[in-house]
One Martini backbone bead per residue (centre of mass of N, CA, C, O) as a GRO file, in nm:
protein
  488
    1ASP     BB    1  -0.506  -0.698  -2.049
    2ILE     BB    2  -0.805  -0.823  -1.894
    3LYS     BB    3  -0.872  -1.129  -1.710
    4PHE     BB    4  -1.167  -1.269  -1.541
    5GLY     BB    5  -1.271  -1.523  -1.291
    6GLY     BB    6  -1.552  -1.659  -1.089
    7VAL     BB    7  -1.662  -1.858  -0.798
    8ARG     BB    8  -1.958  -1.902  -0.579
    9LEU     BB    9  -2.044  -2.075  -0.265
   10ASP     BB   10  -2.345  -2.092  -0.061
   11LYS     BB   11  -2.416  -2.266   0.249
   12ASN     BB   12  -2.720  -2.303   0.422
   13PHE     BB   13  -2.800  -2.384   0.740
   14ALA     BB   14  -3.032  -2.452   0.987
   15SER     BB   15  -2.811  -2.342   1.215
   16SER     BB   16  -2.679  -2.072   1.063
   17ASN     BB   17  -2.473  -2.189   0.903
   18VAL     BB   18  -2.185  -2.101   0.680
   19LEU     BB   19  -2.066  -2.198   0.358
   20THR     BB   20  -1.768  -2.086   0.179
   21LEU     BB   21  -1.687  -2.106  -0.177
   22GLU     BB   22  -1.399  -1.973  -0.358
   23GLY     BB   23  -1.277  -1.874  -0.695
   24GLY     BB   24  -0.995  -1.783  -0.923
   25TYR     BB   25  -0.889  -1.609  -1.237
   26ALA     BB   26  -0.614  -1.401  -1.355
   27THR     BB   27  -0.510  -1.168  -1.614
   28LEU     BB   28  -0.208  -0.968  -1.707
   29GLU     BB   29  -0.141  -0.712  -1.971
   30GLY     BB   30   0.074  -0.399  -2.010
   31PRO     BB   31   0.105  -0.248  -1.764
   32THR     BB   32   0.241   0.027  -1.571
   33PHE     BB   33   0.463   0.050  -1.292
   34GLN     BB   34   0.559   0.179  -0.988
   35THR     BB   35   0.893   0.179  -0.853
   36GLY     BB   36   1.200   0.199  -0.697
   37ILE     BB   37   1.335   0.128  -1.007
   38GLY     BB   38   1.089   0.213  -1.158
   39ARG     BB   39   0.947   0.121  -1.433
   40VAL     BB   40   0.710  -0.156  -1.485
   41GLN     BB   41   0.626  -0.400  -1.722
   42VAL     BB   42   0.354  -0.598  -1.773
   43THR     BB   43   0.333  -0.908  -1.971
   44ASP     BB   44   0.277  -1.180  -1.766
   45VAL     BB   45  -0.001  -1.241  -1.552
   46ALA     BB   46  -0.102  -1.454  -1.277
   47HIS     BB   47  -0.416  -1.504  -1.064
   48PRO     BB   48  -0.463  -1.720  -0.823
   49TRP     BB   49  -0.760  -1.813  -0.619
   50GLY     BB   50  -0.881  -1.890  -0.272
   51ARG     BB   51  -1.179  -1.972  -0.058
   52ALA     BB   52  -1.262  -2.058   0.289
   53ASN     BB   53  -1.575  -2.057   0.491
   54TYR     BB   54  -1.688  -2.088   0.842
   55ASN     BB   55  -2.001  -1.996   0.993
   56MET     BB   56  -2.091  -1.908   1.324
   57PRO     BB   57  -2.229  -1.750   1.584
   58HIS     BB   58  -1.919  -1.788   1.753
   59TRP     BB   59  -1.773  -1.873   1.476
   60ASN     BB   60  -1.467  -1.846   1.259
   61PHE     BB   61  -1.346  -2.001   0.953
   62GLY     BB   62  -1.039  -1.939   0.761
   63VAL     BB   63  -0.913  -1.968   0.412
   64TYR     BB   64  -0.638  -1.865   0.191
   65TYR     BB   65  -0.537  -1.817  -0.161
   66ASP     BB   66  -0.255  -1.658  -0.335
   67GLY     BB   67  -0.117  -1.571  -0.660
   68ARG     BB   68   0.198  -1.496  -0.855
   69ILE     BB   69   0.265  -1.503  -1.213
   70ALA     BB   70   0.567  -1.371  -1.358
   71LYS     BB   71   0.681  -1.291  -1.693
   72ARG     BB   72   0.907  -1.094  -1.815
   73GLN     BB   73   0.949  -0.824  -1.695
   74VAL     BB   74   0.995  -0.472  -1.757
   75ALA     BB   75   1.273  -0.269  -1.698
   76LEU     BB   76   1.292   0.055  -1.807
   77ALA     BB   77   1.559   0.170  -1.687
   78SER     BB   78   1.753  -0.089  -1.775
   79GLY     BB   79   1.604  -0.301  -1.994
   80SER     BB   80   1.514  -0.547  -1.862
   81GLY     BB   81   1.358  -0.762  -2.111
   82ALA     BB   82   1.418  -0.584  -2.383
   83ILE     BB   83   1.702  -0.668  -2.399
   84PRO     BB   84   1.893  -0.873  -2.543
   85GLY     BB   85   1.996  -1.109  -2.283
   86THR     BB   86   1.790  -1.026  -2.080
   87PRO     BB   87   1.571  -1.150  -1.824
   88GLY     BB   88   1.416  -0.988  -1.649
   89LEU     BB   89   1.120  -1.012  -1.445
   90TRP     BB   90   1.050  -1.257  -1.197
   91GLU     BB   91   0.751  -1.439  -1.055
   92ASP     BB   92   0.676  -1.675  -0.773
   93SER     BB   93   0.393  -1.635  -0.568
   94ASN     BB   94   0.254  -1.695  -0.226
   95ASN     BB   95  -0.043  -1.728  -0.013
   96ILE     BB   96  -0.119  -1.848   0.325
   97ASN     BB   97  -0.429  -1.824   0.514
   98ALA     BB   98  -0.526  -1.848   0.865
   99GLU     BB   99  -0.844  -1.821   1.058
  100VAL     BB  100  -0.971  -1.754   1.397
  101GLN     BB  101  -1.295  -1.678   1.548
  102THR     BB  102  -1.447  -1.534   1.851
  103ASN     BB  103  -1.775  -1.472   2.016
  104TRP     BB  104  -1.896  -1.306   2.326
  105GLY     BB  105  -2.157  -1.279   2.577
  106PHE     BB  106  -2.210  -1.090   2.884
  107LEU     BB  107  -2.414  -0.966   3.099
  108GLN     BB  108  -2.646  -0.914   2.894
  109ASP     BB  109  -2.433  -0.805   2.669
  110LYS     BB  110  -2.230  -0.591   2.811
  111THR     BB  111  -2.014  -0.813   2.743
  112ARG     BB  112  -1.767  -0.822   2.479
  113VAL     BB  113  -1.590  -1.090   2.306
  114ASN     BB  114  -1.288  -1.101   2.098
  115LEU     BB  115  -1.117  -1.372   1.932
  116GLY     BB  116  -0.785  -1.456   1.780
  117ALA     BB  117  -0.614  -1.631   1.502
  118ALA     BB  118  -0.310  -1.632   1.290
  119TYR     BB  119  -0.176  -1.756   0.968
  120ASN     BB  120   0.127  -1.704   0.761
  121ARG     BB  121   0.245  -1.791   0.426
  122GLN     BB  122   0.536  -1.695   0.239
  123LYS     BB  123   0.631  -1.707  -0.117
  124VAL     BB  124   0.942  -1.625  -0.305
  125ASP     BB  125   1.021  -1.640  -0.664
  126THR     BB  126   1.273  -1.489  -0.909
  127SER     BB  127   1.324  -1.704  -1.113
  128ASP     BB  128   1.415  -1.823  -1.402
  129PRO     BB  129   1.436  -2.092  -1.616
  130ASN     BB  130   1.768  -2.084  -1.548
  131GLY     BB  131   1.790  -1.987  -1.224
  132PHE     BB  132   1.783  -1.680  -1.228
  133HIS     BB  133   1.783  -1.419  -1.002
  134THR     BB  134   1.609  -1.108  -1.062
  135LEU     BB  135   1.529  -0.979  -0.744
  136MET     BB  136   1.673  -1.207  -0.577
  137PRO     BB  137   1.916  -1.419  -0.443
  138GLU     BB  138   1.662  -1.593  -0.334
  139GLU     BB  139   1.450  -1.787  -0.201
  140LYS     BB  140   1.153  -1.696  -0.009
  141SER     BB  141   1.038  -1.766   0.336
  142ALA     BB  142   0.750  -1.689   0.545
  143HIS     BB  143   0.639  -1.653   0.892
  144GLN     BB  144   0.315  -1.579   1.046
  145GLN     BB  145   0.182  -1.474   1.371
  146SER     BB  146  -0.135  -1.430   1.558
  147VAL     BB  147  -0.298  -1.247   1.825
  148PHE     BB  148  -0.638  -1.145   1.926
  149GLY     BB  149  -0.836  -0.879   2.100
  150GLN     BB  150  -1.171  -0.779   2.234
  151VAL     BB  151  -1.329  -0.539   2.464
  152GLU     BB  152  -1.671  -0.469   2.558
  153GLN     BB  153  -1.814  -0.212   2.781
  154ASP     BB  154  -2.117  -0.152   2.936
  155PHE     BB  155  -2.243   0.159   3.104
  156GLY     BB  156  -2.515   0.143   3.025
  157THR     BB  157  -2.627   0.394   2.775
  158ARG     BB  158  -2.363   0.611   2.782
  159LEU     BB  159  -2.122   0.392   2.823
  160LYS     BB  160  -1.811   0.288   2.649
  161LEU     BB  161  -1.558   0.036   2.650
  162VAL     BB  162  -1.240  -0.018   2.470
  163GLY     BB  163  -1.027  -0.311   2.427
  164ALA     BB  164  -0.709  -0.389   2.258
  165MET     BB  165  -0.509  -0.657   2.097
  166ARG     BB  166  -0.182  -0.734   1.933
  167TRP     BB  167   0.017  -1.020   1.827
  168ASP     BB  168   0.331  -1.031   1.643
  169ASP     BB  169   0.504  -1.276   1.443
  170SER     BB  170   0.826  -1.321   1.261
  171THR     BB  171   1.084  -1.390   1.031
  172LEU     BB  172   1.101  -1.058   0.956
  173HIS     BB  173   1.043  -0.992   1.270
  174GLU     BB  174   0.985  -0.879   1.559
  175ALA     BB  175   0.790  -0.875   1.806
  176GLN     BB  176   0.450  -0.729   1.827
  177PHE     BB  177   0.270  -0.476   2.013
  178SER     BB  178  -0.092  -0.378   1.981
  179PRO     BB  179  -0.272  -0.127   2.112
  180LYS     BB  180  -0.620  -0.045   2.227
  181ALA     BB  181  -0.837   0.247   2.297
  182ALA     BB  182  -1.182   0.335   2.409
  183ILE     BB  183  -1.438   0.599   2.430
  184VAL     BB  184  -1.803   0.601   2.461
  185VAL     BB  185  -2.042   0.872   2.440
  186SER     BB  186  -2.391   0.923   2.520
  187ALA     BB  187  -2.533   1.225   2.554
  188ALA     BB  188  -2.763   1.139   2.350
  189GLU     BB  189  -2.988   1.068   2.142
  190ASN     BB  190  -2.798   1.031   1.852
  191HIS     BB  191  -2.532   1.109   2.040
  192THR     BB  192  -2.172   1.074   1.989
  193PHE     BB  193  -1.861   1.014   2.160
  194ARG     BB  194  -1.498   0.980   2.089
  195LEU     BB  195  -1.199   0.815   2.223
  196GLY     BB  196  -0.860   0.735   2.103
  197TYR     BB  197  -0.603   0.466   2.103
  198ASN     BB  198  -0.311   0.366   1.896
  199GLU     BB  199  -0.107   0.094   1.773
  200ALA     BB  200   0.129   0.038   1.498
  201PHE     BB  201   0.254  -0.157   1.211
  202GLN     BB  202   0.512  -0.189   0.942
  203ARG     BB  203   0.653  -0.392   0.733
  204PRO     BB  204   0.876  -0.470   0.528
  205ASN     BB  205   0.921  -0.555   0.220
  206TYR     BB  206   1.075  -0.762   0.000
  207SER     BB  207   1.224  -0.542  -0.151
  208GLU     BB  208   1.351  -0.396   0.099
  209LEU     BB  209   1.501  -0.663   0.198
  210PHE     BB  210   1.587  -0.837  -0.106
  211LEU     BB  211   1.683  -0.673  -0.324
  212ARG     BB  212   1.807  -0.764  -0.673
  213ALA     BB  213   1.886  -0.502  -0.898
  214PRO     BB  214   1.883  -0.289  -1.136
  215ALA     BB  215   1.899   0.085  -1.135
  216GLY     BB  216   2.046   0.091  -1.422
  217ALA     BB  217   2.250   0.191  -1.643
  218PRO     BB  218   2.554   0.191  -1.715
  219VAL     BB  219   2.860   0.375  -1.647
  220ASN     BB  220   3.105   0.593  -1.824
  221LEU     BB  221   3.376   0.744  -1.673
  222ALA     BB  222   3.603   0.731  -1.880
  223ALA     BB  223   3.461   0.901  -2.098
  224ALA     BB  224   3.421   1.151  -1.921
  225ALA     BB  225   3.725   1.202  -1.878
  226ALA     BB  226   3.815   1.222  -2.179
  227ALA     BB  227   3.619   1.487  -2.223
  228ASN     BB  228   3.816   1.604  -1.993
  229PRO     BB  229   4.103   1.773  -1.983
  230ALA     BB  230   4.152   1.756  -1.662
  231ALA     BB  231   4.089   1.410  -1.677
  232ALA     BB  232   4.220   1.243  -1.917
  233ALA     BB  233   4.457   1.089  -1.761
  234LEU     BB  234   4.236   0.890  -1.611
  235ALA     BB  235   4.105   0.698  -1.821
  236PRO     BB  236   4.286   0.440  -1.817
  237LEU     BB  237   4.249   0.386  -1.512
  238LEU     BB  238   3.941   0.359  -1.512
  239THR     BB  239   3.937   0.115  -1.699
  240GLN     BB  240   4.115  -0.073  -1.526
  241LEU     BB  241   3.901  -0.051  -1.269
  242GLY     BB  242   3.588  -0.040  -1.417
  243PHE     BB  243   3.457   0.261  -1.492
  244ASN     BB  244   3.346   0.186  -1.790
  245ASN     BB  245   3.131  -0.017  -1.603
  246LEU     BB  246   2.924   0.116  -1.396
  247VAL     BB  247   2.720  -0.024  -1.180
  248LEU     BB  248   2.366  -0.019  -1.099
  249LEU     BB  249   2.233  -0.091  -0.770
  250ALA     BB  250   1.964  -0.267  -0.615
  251ARG     BB  251   1.931  -0.303  -0.254
  252GLY     BB  252   1.858  -0.461   0.013
  253ASN     BB  253   1.759  -0.472   0.381
  254ASP     BB  254   1.762  -0.724   0.631
  255ALA     BB  255   1.782  -0.497   0.890
  256LEU     BB  256   1.511  -0.397   0.901
  257ASP     BB  257   1.263  -0.227   1.052
  258VAL     BB  258   0.976  -0.126   1.170
  259GLU     BB  259   0.709   0.065   1.132
  260LYS     BB  260   0.555   0.336   1.330
  261ILE     BB  261   0.237   0.408   1.508
  262ARG     BB  262   0.079   0.688   1.690
  263SER     BB  263  -0.269   0.743   1.799
  264TYR     BB  264  -0.510   1.007   1.813
  265GLU     BB  265  -0.875   1.017   1.860
  266GLY     BB  266  -1.181   1.184   1.745
  267GLY     BB  267  -1.554   1.189   1.778
  268TYR     BB  268  -1.869   1.248   1.594
  269ALA     BB  269  -2.226   1.148   1.613
  270GLY     BB  270  -2.535   1.258   1.437
  271ILE     BB  271  -2.893   1.307   1.458
  272PHE     BB  272  -3.120   1.520   1.264
  273GLY     BB  273  -3.456   1.493   1.226
  274GLY     BB  274  -3.410   1.210   1.062
  275LYS     BB  275  -3.212   1.336   0.803
  276THR     BB  276  -2.938   1.405   0.954
  277TYR     BB  277  -2.594   1.297   0.912
  278LEU     BB  278  -2.320   1.351   1.142
  279THR     BB  279  -1.955   1.376   1.107
  280ILE     BB  280  -1.658   1.396   1.329
  281ASP     BB  281  -1.297   1.393   1.266
  282VAL     BB  282  -0.993   1.347   1.462
  283TYR     BB  283  -0.619   1.362   1.446
  284SER     BB  284  -0.302   1.226   1.590
  285SER     BB  285   0.033   1.150   1.467
  286THR     BB  286   0.319   0.922   1.506
  287LEU     BB  287   0.597   0.861   1.290
  288THR     BB  288   0.840   0.591   1.265
  289ASN     BB  289   1.092   0.431   1.097
  290PHE     BB  290   1.132   0.472   0.814
  291VAL     BB  291   1.148   0.370   0.489
  292THR     BB  292   1.339   0.451   0.258
  293ASP     BB  293   1.462   0.522  -0.009
  294LEU     BB  294   1.675   0.483  -0.248
  295LEU     BB  295   2.015   0.504  -0.126
  296PRO     BB  296   2.322   0.623  -0.087
  297GLY     BB  297   2.480   0.476   0.190
  298ALA     BB  298   2.248   0.330   0.376
  299ASN     BB  299   2.408   0.050   0.377
  300PRO     BB  300   2.651  -0.095   0.586
  301ALA     BB  301   2.706  -0.364   0.416
  302TYR     BB  302   2.838  -0.141   0.222
  303ALA     BB  303   3.137  -0.057   0.159
  304ALA     BB  304   3.347   0.169   0.094
  305TYR     BB  305   3.542   0.275  -0.144
  306GLN     BB  306   3.875   0.163  -0.233
  307ILE     BB  307   4.164   0.249  -0.339
  308PRO     BB  308   4.393   0.083  -0.473
  309SER     BB  309   4.733   0.014  -0.402
  310THR     BB  310   4.819   0.004  -0.719
  311VAL     BB  311   4.790   0.296  -0.726
  312PRO     BB  312   4.955   0.555  -0.794
  313ALA     BB  313   5.011   0.812  -0.588
  314PRO     BB  314   4.960   1.061  -0.793
  315PHE     BB  315   4.646   0.942  -0.849
  316VAL     BB  316   4.473   0.930  -0.595
  317ALA     BB  317   4.360   1.219  -0.553
  318PRO     BB  318   4.245   1.271  -0.843
  319LEU     BB  319   4.057   1.026  -0.842
  320GLY     BB  320   3.885   1.100  -0.594
  321GLY     BB  321   3.793   1.380  -0.702
  322PHE     BB  322   3.649   1.278  -0.959
  323LEU     BB  323   3.440   1.089  -0.830
  324LYS     BB  324   3.299   1.302  -0.656
  325ALA     BB  325   3.221   1.491  -0.893
  326ALA     BB  326   3.071   1.281  -1.082
  327LEU     BB  327   2.865   1.165  -0.844
  328GLY     BB  328   2.827   1.318  -0.598
  329GLN     BB  329   2.593   1.202  -0.380
  330ASN     BB  330   2.653   0.901  -0.495
  331PHE     BB  331   2.933   0.841  -0.365
  332ALA     BB  332   2.820   0.695  -0.103
  333GLY     BB  333   2.756   0.420  -0.298
  334LEU     BB  334   3.045   0.343  -0.337
  335THR     BB  335   3.165   0.017  -0.425
  336THR     BB  336   3.224  -0.341  -0.398
  337GLU     BB  337   3.161  -0.598  -0.656
  338ASN     BB  338   3.320  -0.861  -0.763
  339GLY     BB  339   3.592  -0.668  -0.784
  340ALA     BB  340   3.405  -0.420  -0.859
  341PRO     BB  341   3.270  -0.139  -0.919
  342ALA     BB  342   2.982   0.009  -0.741
  343LEU     BB  343   2.645   0.139  -0.736
  344VAL     BB  344   2.460   0.161  -0.433
  345PHE     BB  345   2.112   0.115  -0.356
  346SER     BB  346   1.930   0.162  -0.049
  347TYR     BB  347   1.806   0.097   0.276
  348ALA     BB  348   1.647   0.267   0.565
  349ASN     BB  349   1.604   0.382   0.889
  350ALA     BB  350   1.402   0.687   0.923
  351GLY     BB  351   1.239   0.914   1.103
  352ARG     BB  352   0.994   1.184   1.195
  353VAL     BB  353   0.631   1.222   1.204
  354GLU     BB  354   0.371   1.465   1.221
  355THR     BB  355   0.015   1.426   1.226
  356GLN     BB  356  -0.290   1.601   1.110
  357GLY     BB  357  -0.659   1.589   1.124
  358GLY     BB  358  -0.980   1.599   0.934
  359GLU     BB  359  -1.348   1.529   0.924
  360ILE     BB  360  -1.649   1.616   0.744
  361ALA     BB  361  -1.984   1.467   0.741
  362VAL     BB  362  -2.290   1.451   0.527
  363ASN     BB  363  -2.631   1.332   0.541
  364TYR     BB  364  -2.924   1.398   0.331
  365TYR     BB  365  -3.273   1.316   0.351
  366VAL     BB  366  -3.503   1.433   0.152
  367THR     BB  367  -3.602   1.145   0.093
  368ASN     BB  368  -3.644   0.809   0.041
  369ASN     BB  369  -3.475   0.858  -0.249
  370TRP     BB  370  -3.309   1.116  -0.159
  371VAL     BB  371  -2.943   1.190  -0.147
  372VAL     BB  372  -2.715   1.396   0.031
  373ASP     BB  373  -2.353   1.431   0.003
  374ALA     BB  374  -2.070   1.532   0.223
  375ASN     BB  375  -1.707   1.612   0.229
  376TYR     BB  376  -1.429   1.725   0.448
  377SER     BB  377  -1.066   1.749   0.433
  378ILE     BB  378  -0.773   1.767   0.652
  379PHE     BB  379  -0.403   1.794   0.617
  380ASP     BB  380  -0.100   1.750   0.818
  381PHE     BB  381   0.267   1.803   0.846
  382ASP     BB  382   0.580   1.717   1.041
  383VAL     BB  383   0.919   1.713   1.004
  384LYS     BB  384   1.156   1.611   1.248
  385GLU     BB  385   1.296   1.366   1.088
  386SER     BB  386   1.576   1.293   0.856
  387ARG     BB  387   1.737   1.174   0.583
  388GLN     BB  388   1.970   1.232   0.377
  389GLY     BB  389   1.794   1.240   0.059
  390ASP     BB  390   1.519   1.213   0.192
  391GLN     BB  391   1.163   1.227   0.109
  392LEU     BB  392   0.912   1.331   0.332
  393LEU     BB  393   0.600   1.238   0.203
  394PRO     BB  394   0.249   1.172   0.187
  395ASN     BB  395   0.104   1.184  -0.089
  396ALA     BB  396  -0.104   1.425  -0.004
  397PRO     BB  397  -0.349   1.634   0.050
  398LYS     BB  398  -0.468   1.892   0.244
  399ARG     BB  399  -0.728   1.920   0.051
  400LYS     BB  400  -1.072   1.784   0.033
  401TYR     BB  401  -1.378   1.707  -0.164
  402ASN     BB  402  -1.731   1.593  -0.157
  403LEU     BB  403  -2.013   1.542  -0.386
  404GLY     BB  404  -2.364   1.417  -0.367
  405LEU     BB  405  -2.625   1.246  -0.569
  406ALA     BB  406  -2.901   1.027  -0.484
  407TYR     BB  407  -3.098   0.748  -0.623
  408ARG     BB  408  -3.364   0.534  -0.478
  409GLY     BB  409  -3.547   0.277  -0.624
  410ALA     BB  410  -3.724   0.010  -0.728
  411LYS     BB  411  -3.534   0.011  -1.014
  412LEU     BB  412  -3.365   0.282  -0.967
  413ASP     BB  413  -3.012   0.364  -0.961
  414ALA     BB  414  -2.837   0.679  -0.878
  415LYS     BB  415  -2.521   0.876  -0.933
  416VAL     BB  416  -2.359   1.189  -0.847
  417ALA     BB  417  -2.005   1.289  -0.836
  418TYR     BB  418  -1.781   1.517  -0.666
  419ARG     BB  419  -1.414   1.575  -0.697
  420TRP     BB  420  -1.170   1.749  -0.493
  421THR     BB  421  -0.810   1.840  -0.535
  422GLU     BB  422  -0.533   1.949  -0.415
  423ALA     BB  423  -0.234   2.048  -0.450
  424PHE     BB  424   0.077   1.842  -0.453
  425ARG     BB  425   0.346   1.671  -0.331
  426TRP     BB  426   0.582   1.424  -0.473
  427ALA     BB  427   0.753   1.121  -0.321
  428ALA     BB  428   0.884   0.816  -0.495
  429GLY     BB  429   1.172   0.768  -0.539
  430VAL     BB  430   1.214   0.874  -0.870
  431PHE     BB  431   0.932   1.017  -0.801
  432VAL     BB  432   0.936   1.374  -0.848
  433GLY     BB  433   0.663   1.608  -0.781
  434ASP     BB  434   0.366   1.752  -0.910
  435ILE     BB  435   0.018   1.779  -0.820
  436PRO     BB  436  -0.235   1.898  -0.958
  437GLU     BB  437  -0.518   2.022  -0.956
  438TYR     BB  438  -0.838   1.839  -0.925
  439SER     BB  439  -1.142   1.724  -1.102
  440VAL     BB  440  -1.436   1.506  -1.073
  441VAL     BB  441  -1.694   1.316  -1.247
  442ASN     BB  442  -1.930   1.073  -1.132
  443LEU     BB  443  -2.114   0.792  -1.269
  444SER     BB  444  -2.412   0.598  -1.167
  445GLY     BB  445  -2.608   0.293  -1.261
  446SER     BB  446  -2.927   0.107  -1.224
  447TYR     BB  447  -3.151  -0.147  -1.378
  448ARG     BB  448  -3.450  -0.331  -1.315
  449ILE     BB  449  -3.611  -0.531  -1.530
  450SER     BB  450  -3.601  -0.769  -1.322
  451ASN     BB  451  -3.551  -1.018  -1.088
  452MET     BB  452  -3.304  -1.125  -1.292
  453ILE     BB  453  -3.244  -0.837  -1.440
  454SER     BB  454  -2.955  -0.618  -1.480
  455VAL     BB  455  -2.846  -0.281  -1.554
  456GLY     BB  456  -2.531  -0.089  -1.609
  457ALA     BB  457  -2.315   0.197  -1.498
  458ASP     BB  458  -1.969   0.325  -1.487
  459ILE     BB  459  -1.839   0.670  -1.468
  460SER     BB  460  -1.529   0.795  -1.491
  461ASN     BB  461  -1.468   1.099  -1.563
  462ALA     BB  462  -1.707   1.220  -1.749
  463LEU     BB  463  -1.549   1.504  -1.848
  464ASN     BB  464  -1.253   1.441  -1.929
  465ASN     BB  465  -1.024   1.511  -1.706
  466GLU     BB  466  -0.705   1.543  -1.752
  467HIS     BB  467  -0.498   1.349  -1.522
  468TYR     BB  468  -0.297   1.309  -1.220
  469GLU     BB  469  -0.238   1.113  -0.893
  470ALA     BB  470   0.063   1.033  -0.981
  471PHE     BB  471   0.387   1.066  -1.009
  472GLY     BB  472   0.432   0.885  -1.309
  473GLY     BB  473   0.158   0.823  -1.387
  474ASP     BB  474  -0.129   0.811  -1.519
  475LEU     BB  475  -0.338   0.931  -1.756
  476LEU     BB  476  -0.660   1.044  -1.681
  477ARG     BB  477  -0.967   0.945  -1.805
  478ARG     BB  478  -1.227   0.829  -1.932
  479ARG     BB  479  -1.434   0.562  -1.772
  480ALA     BB  480  -1.630   0.279  -1.884
  481LEU     BB  481  -1.879   0.056  -1.727
  482GLY     BB  482  -2.061  -0.220  -1.826
  483PHE     BB  483  -2.358  -0.416  -1.711
  484VAL     BB  484  -2.479  -0.755  -1.649
  485SER     BB  485  -2.734  -0.908  -1.435
  486PHE     BB  486  -2.785  -1.240  -1.299
  487ASN     BB  487  -3.070  -1.377  -1.114
  488TRP     BB  488  -3.178  -1.699  -0.913
   0.00000   0.00000   0.00000
């Protein structure tokens, strides 16, 4: 059940300056999302937001706010929020972001400079009305600031060089410097080639840094031992030590570093005969320092479980052997929390992957009204390093393509598009499996009844080809959206 509304005001001044004020409010209830701790059903979420922007020929000033207020979301793996007496998952978070940019041209506009600075404040509180923190140990607030700039230099009409940099600092990570450089060559009129290099990073999210939530329902190892004649003698001892209610915990790792990527790319763009527009893009990237899935034994902050010295010597070896056999690879996450045994799953930085791929796309203008478009992309990856137990997959197909036919007229706009995706493997947290090959047909169109009124529709998966695009995600069927637009 989704409801949303918004309003926007643009004020144009005689000086070409523009002031924009907009805001809105949305509510969401019912959908189920995939997370690192399993599926979570959203039961009551509100999203307030607002934005103000002032644009001048050489300056732009902007600020925005967005919030998320979520009450008693249900963690389906552990039952928290659905089982009476459990708190569910709560969140009250917001972002405030401010940014200023300026742009200038020099030497008859052959040199163009863009500079900017930004500030962001994030606040996250996951406590319920009783003050119990359901997702993190305490309220968190972070500050981030950055400066950035880009210089473009034209050398005649054939050559252009681009250099850019960005510096980011945050209370969540160490300062990061991200450079970028490119060269663009116009070999002939309407034909350009480019080569580029860039570095970027992605910081861990709040869940990866500070998560504190159940990873599943508690496990009764004492009952498992009692049902096994070879281990039945250990059942009373397991109960005494607390293994009759072994809790499964998902915990963040506040020592995580940022993920990094270094990319080389090349491209071509050309126009043929005034009707055909062709682009070709290729790239090669190296990604390092991935944040793993939730894994047992990944976080050194949780020491390995030690059998208490009070356990009689004859039972020590059999008890250790039973725990290793019963827990398997999860034994690495066995630790002690609040004086009782616990199985902790957490995050770590690990891995290096090399990726490469490319895309070719073409638009052909049959007439002034009819356009045919097509694109084909290919992607490949090679895992060079990974942590045991972690599955490094891109969750993307090796090959896919799109075909489209569009009509644009004085009153009618319409398009039919076909999309095909090859089968691929998926791994994200507890969701591991295969995505079968699928194809969909999408339709869209609008008709201008008058200068004031337009009607239209967008139909996704018009042939109702039931499929899923994320393992553990929704089964997707036909979805149609109709709309009426009023302008004055």
